[in-house]
XYZ file of C-alpha atoms in Angstrom:
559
model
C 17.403 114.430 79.857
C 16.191 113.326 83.489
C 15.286 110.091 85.030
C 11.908 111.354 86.526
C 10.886 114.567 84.215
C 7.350 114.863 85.788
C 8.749 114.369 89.794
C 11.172 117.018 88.866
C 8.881 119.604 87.377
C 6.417 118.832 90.721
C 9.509 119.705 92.822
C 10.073 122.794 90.445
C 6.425 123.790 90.896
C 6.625 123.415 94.808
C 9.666 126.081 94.563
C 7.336 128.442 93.485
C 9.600 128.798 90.286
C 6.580 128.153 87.813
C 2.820 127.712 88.412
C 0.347 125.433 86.711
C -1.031 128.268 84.214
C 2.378 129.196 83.157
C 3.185 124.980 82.440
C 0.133 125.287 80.193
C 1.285 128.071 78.501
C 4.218 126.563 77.928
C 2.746 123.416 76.626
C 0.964 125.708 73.744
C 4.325 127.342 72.684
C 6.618 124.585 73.280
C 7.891 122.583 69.651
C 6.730 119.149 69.247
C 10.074 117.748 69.823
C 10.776 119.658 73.040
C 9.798 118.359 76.682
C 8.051 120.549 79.166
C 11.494 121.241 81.244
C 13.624 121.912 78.106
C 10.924 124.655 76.937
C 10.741 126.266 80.609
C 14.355 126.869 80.096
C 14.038 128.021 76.604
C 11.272 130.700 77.375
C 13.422 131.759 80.702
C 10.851 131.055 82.969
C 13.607 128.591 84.893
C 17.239 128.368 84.564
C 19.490 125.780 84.484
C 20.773 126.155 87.685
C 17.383 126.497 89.305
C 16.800 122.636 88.430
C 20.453 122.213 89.511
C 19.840 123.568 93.104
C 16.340 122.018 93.070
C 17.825 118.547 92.893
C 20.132 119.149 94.907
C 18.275 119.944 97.731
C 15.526 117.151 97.291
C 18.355 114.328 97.034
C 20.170 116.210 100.269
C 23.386 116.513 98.466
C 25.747 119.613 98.029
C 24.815 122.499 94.685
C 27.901 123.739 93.196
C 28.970 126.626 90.818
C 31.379 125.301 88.749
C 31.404 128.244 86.699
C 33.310 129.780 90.002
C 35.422 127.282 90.838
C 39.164 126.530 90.073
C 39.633 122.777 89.325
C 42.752 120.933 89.234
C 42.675 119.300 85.534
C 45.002 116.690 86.186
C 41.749 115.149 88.416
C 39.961 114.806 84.929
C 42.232 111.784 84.400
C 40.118 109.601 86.885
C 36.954 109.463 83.960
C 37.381 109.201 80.505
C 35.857 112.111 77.970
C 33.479 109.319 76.567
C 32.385 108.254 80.493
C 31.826 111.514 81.646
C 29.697 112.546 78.604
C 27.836 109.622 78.547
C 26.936 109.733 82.932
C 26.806 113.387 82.490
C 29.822 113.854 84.947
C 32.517 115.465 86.024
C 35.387 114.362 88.661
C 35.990 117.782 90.034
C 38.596 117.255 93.190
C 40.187 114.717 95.313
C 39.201 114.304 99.024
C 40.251 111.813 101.624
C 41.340 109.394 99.140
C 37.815 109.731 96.922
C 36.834 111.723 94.844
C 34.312 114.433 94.351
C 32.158 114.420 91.367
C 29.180 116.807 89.821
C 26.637 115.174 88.319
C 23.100 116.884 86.338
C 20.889 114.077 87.652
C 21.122 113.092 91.234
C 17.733 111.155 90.483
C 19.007 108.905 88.246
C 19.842 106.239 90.506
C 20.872 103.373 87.908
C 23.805 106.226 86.357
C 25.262 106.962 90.023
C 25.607 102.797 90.455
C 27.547 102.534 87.207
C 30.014 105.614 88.110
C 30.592 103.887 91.424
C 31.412 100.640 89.350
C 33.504 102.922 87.267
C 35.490 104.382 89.547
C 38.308 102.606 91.341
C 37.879 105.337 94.405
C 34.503 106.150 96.401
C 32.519 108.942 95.095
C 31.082 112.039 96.655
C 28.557 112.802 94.560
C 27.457 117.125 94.673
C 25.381 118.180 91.565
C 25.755 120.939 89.240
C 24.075 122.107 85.989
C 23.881 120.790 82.903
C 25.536 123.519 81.137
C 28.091 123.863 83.240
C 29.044 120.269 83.541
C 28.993 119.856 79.829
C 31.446 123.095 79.937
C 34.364 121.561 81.994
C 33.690 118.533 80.107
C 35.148 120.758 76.683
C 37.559 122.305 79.157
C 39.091 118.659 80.049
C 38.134 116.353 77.230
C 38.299 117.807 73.895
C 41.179 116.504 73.002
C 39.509 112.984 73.235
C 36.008 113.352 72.587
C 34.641 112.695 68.577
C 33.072 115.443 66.542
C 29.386 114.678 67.418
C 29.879 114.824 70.915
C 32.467 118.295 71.200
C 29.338 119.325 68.706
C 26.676 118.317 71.081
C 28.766 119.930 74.204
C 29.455 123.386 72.504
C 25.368 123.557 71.442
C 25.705 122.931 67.714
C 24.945 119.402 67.194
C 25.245 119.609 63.360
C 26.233 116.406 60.721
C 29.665 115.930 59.895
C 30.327 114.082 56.799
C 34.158 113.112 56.056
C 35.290 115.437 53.603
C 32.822 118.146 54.111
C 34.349 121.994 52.953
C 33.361 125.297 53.532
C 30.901 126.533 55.902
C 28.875 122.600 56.423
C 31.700 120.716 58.258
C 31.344 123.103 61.728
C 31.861 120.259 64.305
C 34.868 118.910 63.584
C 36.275 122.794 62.645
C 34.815 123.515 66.452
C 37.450 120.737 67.726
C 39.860 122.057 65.676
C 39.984 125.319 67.118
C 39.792 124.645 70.579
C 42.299 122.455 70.551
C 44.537 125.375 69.038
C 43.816 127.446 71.335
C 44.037 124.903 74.442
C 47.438 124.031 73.396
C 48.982 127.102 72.967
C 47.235 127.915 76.544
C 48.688 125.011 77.903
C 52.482 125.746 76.119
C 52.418 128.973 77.322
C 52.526 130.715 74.071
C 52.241 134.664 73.422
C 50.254 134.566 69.916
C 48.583 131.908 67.771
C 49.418 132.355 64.028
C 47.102 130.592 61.632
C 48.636 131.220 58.056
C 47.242 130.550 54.367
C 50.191 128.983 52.273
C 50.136 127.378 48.895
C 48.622 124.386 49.830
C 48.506 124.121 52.939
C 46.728 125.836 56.559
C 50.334 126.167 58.758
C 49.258 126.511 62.699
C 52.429 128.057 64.903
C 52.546 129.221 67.624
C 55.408 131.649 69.775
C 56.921 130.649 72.864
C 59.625 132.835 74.725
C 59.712 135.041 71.416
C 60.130 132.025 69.046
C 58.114 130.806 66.562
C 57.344 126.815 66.524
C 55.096 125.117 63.430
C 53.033 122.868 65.235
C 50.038 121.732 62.861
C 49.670 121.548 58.866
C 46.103 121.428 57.715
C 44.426 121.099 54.601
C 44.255 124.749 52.799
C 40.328 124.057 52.004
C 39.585 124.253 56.080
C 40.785 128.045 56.405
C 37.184 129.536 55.140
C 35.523 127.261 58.072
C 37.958 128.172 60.614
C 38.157 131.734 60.130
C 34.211 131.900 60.238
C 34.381 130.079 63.501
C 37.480 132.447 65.329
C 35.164 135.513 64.059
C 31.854 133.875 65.785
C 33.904 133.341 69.115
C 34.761 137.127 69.020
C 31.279 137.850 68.591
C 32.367 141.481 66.533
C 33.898 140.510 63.648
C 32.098 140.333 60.037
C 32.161 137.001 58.649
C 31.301 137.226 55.261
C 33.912 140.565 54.592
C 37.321 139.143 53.956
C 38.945 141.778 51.768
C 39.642 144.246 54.290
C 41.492 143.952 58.025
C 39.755 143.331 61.023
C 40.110 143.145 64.860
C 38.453 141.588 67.482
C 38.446 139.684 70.974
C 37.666 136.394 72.742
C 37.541 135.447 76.023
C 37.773 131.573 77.108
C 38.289 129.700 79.869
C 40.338 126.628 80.123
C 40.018 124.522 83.405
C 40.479 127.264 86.309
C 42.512 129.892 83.543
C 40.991 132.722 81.505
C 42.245 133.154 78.178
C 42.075 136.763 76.822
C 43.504 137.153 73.029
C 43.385 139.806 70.737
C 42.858 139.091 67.444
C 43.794 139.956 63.998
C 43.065 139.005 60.326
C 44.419 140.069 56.861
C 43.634 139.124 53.882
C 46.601 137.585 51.838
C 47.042 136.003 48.103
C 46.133 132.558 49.895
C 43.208 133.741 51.762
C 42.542 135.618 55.272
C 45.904 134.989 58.118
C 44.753 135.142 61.511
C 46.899 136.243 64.464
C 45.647 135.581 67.876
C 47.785 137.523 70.934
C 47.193 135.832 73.819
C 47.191 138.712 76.692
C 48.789 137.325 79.542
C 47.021 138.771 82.801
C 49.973 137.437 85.149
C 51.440 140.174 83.817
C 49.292 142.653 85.661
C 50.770 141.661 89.073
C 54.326 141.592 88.079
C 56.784 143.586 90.077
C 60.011 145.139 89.182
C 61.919 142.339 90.434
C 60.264 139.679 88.457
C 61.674 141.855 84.999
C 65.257 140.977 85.516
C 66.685 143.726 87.062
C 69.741 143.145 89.140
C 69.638 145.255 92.325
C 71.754 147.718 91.655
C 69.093 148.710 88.515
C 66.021 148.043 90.337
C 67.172 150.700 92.991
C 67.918 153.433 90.295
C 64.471 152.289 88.425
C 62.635 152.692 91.923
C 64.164 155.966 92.373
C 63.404 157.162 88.741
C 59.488 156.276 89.096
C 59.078 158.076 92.425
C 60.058 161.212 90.872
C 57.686 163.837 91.132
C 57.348 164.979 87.715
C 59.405 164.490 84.198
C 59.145 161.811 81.313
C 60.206 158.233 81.744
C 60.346 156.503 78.392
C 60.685 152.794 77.559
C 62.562 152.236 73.968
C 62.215 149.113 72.358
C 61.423 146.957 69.064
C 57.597 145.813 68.899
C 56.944 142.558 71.103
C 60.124 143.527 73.707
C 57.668 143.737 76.930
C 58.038 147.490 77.266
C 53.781 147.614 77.938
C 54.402 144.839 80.819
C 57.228 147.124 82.235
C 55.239 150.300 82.430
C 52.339 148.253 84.166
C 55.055 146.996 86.647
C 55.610 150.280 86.936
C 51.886 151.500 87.611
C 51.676 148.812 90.268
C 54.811 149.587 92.306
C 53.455 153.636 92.405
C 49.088 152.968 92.531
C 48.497 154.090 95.947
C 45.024 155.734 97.155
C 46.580 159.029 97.144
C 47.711 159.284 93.621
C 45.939 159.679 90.375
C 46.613 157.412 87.808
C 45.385 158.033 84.004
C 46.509 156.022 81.138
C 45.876 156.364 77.715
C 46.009 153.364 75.467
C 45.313 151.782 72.239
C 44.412 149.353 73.003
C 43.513 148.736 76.602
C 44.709 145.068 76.795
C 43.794 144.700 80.695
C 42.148 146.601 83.892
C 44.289 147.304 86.177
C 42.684 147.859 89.629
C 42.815 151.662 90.867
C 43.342 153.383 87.975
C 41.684 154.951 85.475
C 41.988 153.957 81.513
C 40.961 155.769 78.402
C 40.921 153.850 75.211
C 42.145 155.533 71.962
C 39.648 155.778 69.150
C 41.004 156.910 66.159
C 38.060 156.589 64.173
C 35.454 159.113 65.811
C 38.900 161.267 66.812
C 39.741 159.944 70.066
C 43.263 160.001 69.544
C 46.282 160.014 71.693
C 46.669 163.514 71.980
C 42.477 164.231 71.904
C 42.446 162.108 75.198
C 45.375 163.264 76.617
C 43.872 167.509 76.179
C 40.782 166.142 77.886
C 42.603 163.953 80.638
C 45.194 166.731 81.695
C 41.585 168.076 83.092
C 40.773 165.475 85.127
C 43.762 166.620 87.707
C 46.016 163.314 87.582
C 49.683 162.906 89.199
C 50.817 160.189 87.021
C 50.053 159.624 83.641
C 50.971 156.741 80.885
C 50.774 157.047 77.193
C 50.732 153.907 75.254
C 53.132 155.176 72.733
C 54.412 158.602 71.076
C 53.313 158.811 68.053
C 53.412 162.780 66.719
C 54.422 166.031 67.785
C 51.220 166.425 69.046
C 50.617 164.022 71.516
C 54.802 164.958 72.442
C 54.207 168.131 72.687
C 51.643 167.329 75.323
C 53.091 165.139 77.345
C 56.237 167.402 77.510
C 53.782 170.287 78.569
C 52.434 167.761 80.993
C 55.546 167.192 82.636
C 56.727 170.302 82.949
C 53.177 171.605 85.047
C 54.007 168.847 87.802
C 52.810 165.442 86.002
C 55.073 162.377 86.260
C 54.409 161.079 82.546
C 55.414 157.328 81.270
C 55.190 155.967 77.769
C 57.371 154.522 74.851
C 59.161 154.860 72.029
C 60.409 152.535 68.715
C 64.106 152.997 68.820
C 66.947 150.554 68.940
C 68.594 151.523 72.170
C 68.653 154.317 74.510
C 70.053 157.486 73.835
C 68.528 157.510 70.425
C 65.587 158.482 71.659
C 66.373 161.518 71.725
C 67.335 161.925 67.914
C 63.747 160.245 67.426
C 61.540 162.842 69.522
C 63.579 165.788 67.488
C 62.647 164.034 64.262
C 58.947 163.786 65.340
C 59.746 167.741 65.883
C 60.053 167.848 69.569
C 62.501 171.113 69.923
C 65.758 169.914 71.848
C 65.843 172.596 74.859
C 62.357 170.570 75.495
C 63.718 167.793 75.400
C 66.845 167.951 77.879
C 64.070 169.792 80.369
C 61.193 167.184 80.259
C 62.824 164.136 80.036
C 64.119 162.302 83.046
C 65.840 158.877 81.951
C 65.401 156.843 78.918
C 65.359 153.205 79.367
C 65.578 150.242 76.490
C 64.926 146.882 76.730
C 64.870 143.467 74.838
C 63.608 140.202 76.339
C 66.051 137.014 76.308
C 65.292 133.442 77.031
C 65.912 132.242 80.540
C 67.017 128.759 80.837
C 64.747 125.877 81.445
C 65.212 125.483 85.534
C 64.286 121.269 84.873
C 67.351 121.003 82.780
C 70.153 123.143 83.439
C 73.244 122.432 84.042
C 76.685 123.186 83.457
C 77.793 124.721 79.773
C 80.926 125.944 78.171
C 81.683 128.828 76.439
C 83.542 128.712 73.268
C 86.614 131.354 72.181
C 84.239 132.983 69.708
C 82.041 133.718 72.298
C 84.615 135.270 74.711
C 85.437 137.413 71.989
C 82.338 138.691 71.089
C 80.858 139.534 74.619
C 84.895 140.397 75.942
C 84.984 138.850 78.773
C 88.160 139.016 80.646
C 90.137 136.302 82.574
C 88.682 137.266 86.147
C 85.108 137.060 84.760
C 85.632 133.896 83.590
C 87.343 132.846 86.590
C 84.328 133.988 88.603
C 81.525 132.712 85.877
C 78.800 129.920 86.292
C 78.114 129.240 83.094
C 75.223 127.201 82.411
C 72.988 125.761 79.552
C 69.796 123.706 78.894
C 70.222 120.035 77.640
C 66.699 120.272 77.029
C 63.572 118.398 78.342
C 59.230 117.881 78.064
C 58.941 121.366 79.912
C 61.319 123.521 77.276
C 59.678 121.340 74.026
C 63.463 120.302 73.934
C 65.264 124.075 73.672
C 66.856 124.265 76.937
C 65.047 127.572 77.119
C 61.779 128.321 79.421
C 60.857 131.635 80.319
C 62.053 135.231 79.550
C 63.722 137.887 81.344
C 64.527 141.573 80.206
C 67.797 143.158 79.348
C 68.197 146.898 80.163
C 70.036 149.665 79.277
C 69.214 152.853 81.271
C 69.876 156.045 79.792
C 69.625 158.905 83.772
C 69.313 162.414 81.850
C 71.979 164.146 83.996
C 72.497 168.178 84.132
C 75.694 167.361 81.610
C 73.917 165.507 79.537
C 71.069 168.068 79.444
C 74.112 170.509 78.390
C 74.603 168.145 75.440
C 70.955 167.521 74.046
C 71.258 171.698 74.328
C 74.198 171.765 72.218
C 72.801 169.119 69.458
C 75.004 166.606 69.959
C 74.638 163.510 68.314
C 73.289 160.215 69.195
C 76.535 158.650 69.418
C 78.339 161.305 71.535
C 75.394 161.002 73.958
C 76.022 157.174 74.091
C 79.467 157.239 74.312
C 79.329 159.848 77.716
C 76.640 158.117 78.911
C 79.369 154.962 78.451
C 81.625 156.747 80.161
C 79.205 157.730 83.292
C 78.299 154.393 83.704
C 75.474 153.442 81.641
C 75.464 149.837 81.269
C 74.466 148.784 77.225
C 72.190 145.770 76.688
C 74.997 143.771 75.718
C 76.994 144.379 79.081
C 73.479 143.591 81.093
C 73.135 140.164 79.360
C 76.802 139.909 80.105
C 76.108 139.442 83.585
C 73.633 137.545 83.497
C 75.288 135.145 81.623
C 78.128 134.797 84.465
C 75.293 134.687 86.682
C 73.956 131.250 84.831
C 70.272 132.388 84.334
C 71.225 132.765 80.598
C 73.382 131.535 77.882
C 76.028 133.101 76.176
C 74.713 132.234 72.518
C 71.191 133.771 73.400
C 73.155 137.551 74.703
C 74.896 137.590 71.445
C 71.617 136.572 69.084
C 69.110 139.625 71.142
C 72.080 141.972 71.370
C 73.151 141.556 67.952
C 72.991 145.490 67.015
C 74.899 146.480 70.393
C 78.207 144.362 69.294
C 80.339 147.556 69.801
């Protein structure tokens, strides 16, 4: 692996790492195809980054951590996957017009001549280990690298024969996968859906709330690549496919983390995987990066300040109502507040607060944790979701004894909440007192900011969102021809649309008096509750959406 093996292991010895008895131990237990260095790192008597810094310092050049460092990946392009494999490189910045490089060996004089020849820019060569060079080299190259080597690079160096089913052909399935998941990092996706079909593996992936087929595979792979998702999470059972089963993986692409959650069930074809990919830029997200419009934001700010009360979030599944009560956690965490949440599951840590995960199976369930938490003295408290009268009942009694309580619901748009927590059996009189505002909210596609433009609006569209002749006087509509950035939609990013239901003393009067859902809606209407149509209204005029996306999210507010 090095270019002077027995100078190295002097210098290693000098560092007081090892002494001689423990080489000759070594040398006893070591296999007869392993070196001496090799089986000092197998037994954990060194480390890979002790010979790292040990080099280092003996050739008077710079140790780094790349582990800890955020590199650029376009500066990959300088050395090709099958250069920097076979140096045992990697290009990891740009400086005065060279270029910095890590390299294992800094004693290997003849390899740092032939990357100077290589390169058409002066090194500066700083050294790093050997696992963590050949680590960015998967992070930057595996798209370009041959089965062998992404086998040699991710530790399994196994045979790959063409053709090769089932549980044999690993390296190539290895490739596979990361390139799956690389791309949907790199697209930007939300969730990674690998799907069993008759005759065929179908890889798509969703982007802004859409789903895109980007890969068809061979149906015999699936067995190999589900084995290999369930050894990254490092939970799940591999040889149980009949039942459901959840787990996690962290990677790291280049200088991002990639978090996903993910999912399998078995189907007539064979086992579907879904992989959520939890974005943590969500985590620092403020109110104004949701789409509110001031005049919304102001009430919202207002509404979370309160000092006690229920604030719930309505929405279909996958309509960003767990990023908004984050955003919401963040604008209120301050050092004097308590802050409890209570989640299944917890998806990320947010700094300063405390988080209890939900755990069904040995009875730690939503309204278990929120009994024992309603101990622990907290102002604020968030509830993943409502589920039963139970955990409502709780949360009610929470915020009426001084708690300000956030959480969600499953309903289609605001004021129906209400009919929902009475048919979970919430009593209505409890209702009108706890609850403080009901907001819902659907996300819709912003358009792609490399490609807009100027749009039109067709008569059908007037219609259906009624705009009026001064709106349209006053409009900048806009649209997305479509570019590389938006994969050709005309669509990149997503905002939210809102629809914010304040409980006010006359509308207390009319929970009270069992009105129904649409009486509540149609005084809220009239008091100046703006629907989810009207919202997207605006920001159509406003140009940060189109007209045809409003109508397609807002399809069940059309009155």
């Amino acid at each position: 692996m090095y270019a002077n093996e027995p100078y190295l292991l002097e210098l290693l010895q000098e560092a007081h790492l090892f002494d001689a008895a423990a080489l000759e131990d070594v040398n006893h237990k070591k296999k007869s195809t392993e070196s001496e260095l090799d089986a000092l790192i197998s037994l954990n008597l060194i480390t890979d980054e002790n010979v790292a810094e040990v080099l280092a310092n003996n050739a008077g050049m710079e140790y780094v951590d790349l582990g800890k460092m955020e590199i650029d990946p376009s500066v990959s392009s300088h050395v090709s996957g099958d250069s920097a494999v076979r140096f045992k490189i990697v290009p990891i910045a740009e400086s005065n017009g060279g270029l910095v490089v890590a390299v294992t060996d800094p004693l290997d004089f003849d390899t740092l001549d032939s990357v100077r020849h290589l390169l058409s820019v002066e090194p500066e060569f700083v050294v790093a280990s050997n696992s963590a060079i050949k680590q960015r080299q998967l992070d930057f190259y595996a798209s370009e690298l041959d089965a062998d080597q992404i086998g040699k690079l991710d530790g399994e160096a196994i045979a790959v024969t063409e053709g090769s089913e089932g549980e044999g052909g690993d390296a190539p399935i290895i490739k596979m996968v990361y390139q799956i998941l690389q791309e949907a990092y790199q697209n930007k996706a939300s969730d990674i859906h690998i799907e069993p079909l008759e005759g065929e593996l179908r890889v798509r992936y969703r982007i802004d709330g859409s789903l895109h087929k980007v890969q068809s595979h061979p149906l015999r792979l699936l067995p190999s690549v589900v084995s290999r998702i369930k050894i990254m999470t490092g939970t799940m059972a591999i040889a149980e496919k009949r039942v459901p089963q959840d787990g996690r993986i962290q990677a790291k692409f280049g200088s991002g983390d990639l978090d996903l959650r993910v999912s399998t069930v078995p189907t007539s074809c064979g086992e579907s995987i879904v992989m959520r990919i939890l974005d943590r830029s969500s985590l620092s997200i403020g109110l104004p990066q949701l789409g509110f419009f001031s005049d919304d934001e102001a009430n919202f700010n207002e509404l979370i300040r309160l000092p006690d009360g229920i604030l719930l979030v309505t929405g279909p599944t996958g309509s960003g109502k767990t990023t908004t009560l984050y955003a919401c956690l963040n604008a209120i965490n301050k050092s004097d507040r308590k802050i409890i949440t209570v989640e299944d599951p917890v998806e990320y840590l947010l700094s300063g607060i405390n988080q209890v995960q939900v755990k069904d199976d040995i009875g730690m369930t939503f309204a278990a944790a929120l009994r024992s938490i309603l101990r622990q003295a907290p102002n604020i408290i968030m509830i993943g979701e409502i589920r039963d009268l139970e955990t409502a009942s709780i949360a009610i009694n929470a915020s009426l004894t001084g708690h300000l309580v956030f959480s969600t619901l499953h309903t289609n748009d605001a004021p129906s909440a209400v009919a929902r927590m009475a048919d979970i059996g919430v009593k209505k009189f409890l209702i009108a007192s706890a609850v403080r505002s009901i907001m819902a909210q659907r996300l819709i596609r912003k358009i792609c900011p490399d490609c807009i433009t100027g749009g039109q609006i067709s008569e059908k569209e007037i219609r259906a969102l009624r705009l009026t002749k001064d709106q349209l006087a006053k409009a900048e509509i806009k649209q997305g021809t479509g570019c590389r950035s938006c994969r050709m939609t005309g669509h990149r990013g997503r905002m939210g649309l809102f629809e914010i239901f304040n409980i006010s003393e006359e509308v207390r009067l009319m929970i009270n008096g069992d009105e129904s859902s649409s009486q509540l809606r149609k005084r809220a209407r009239e008091l100046g509750m703006r629907t989810l149509r009207e919202d997207g209204v605006r920001k159509v005029l406003a140009g940060t959406t189109t007209p045809s996306e409003v109508i397609r999210v807002t399809m069940s507010d059309s009155d």
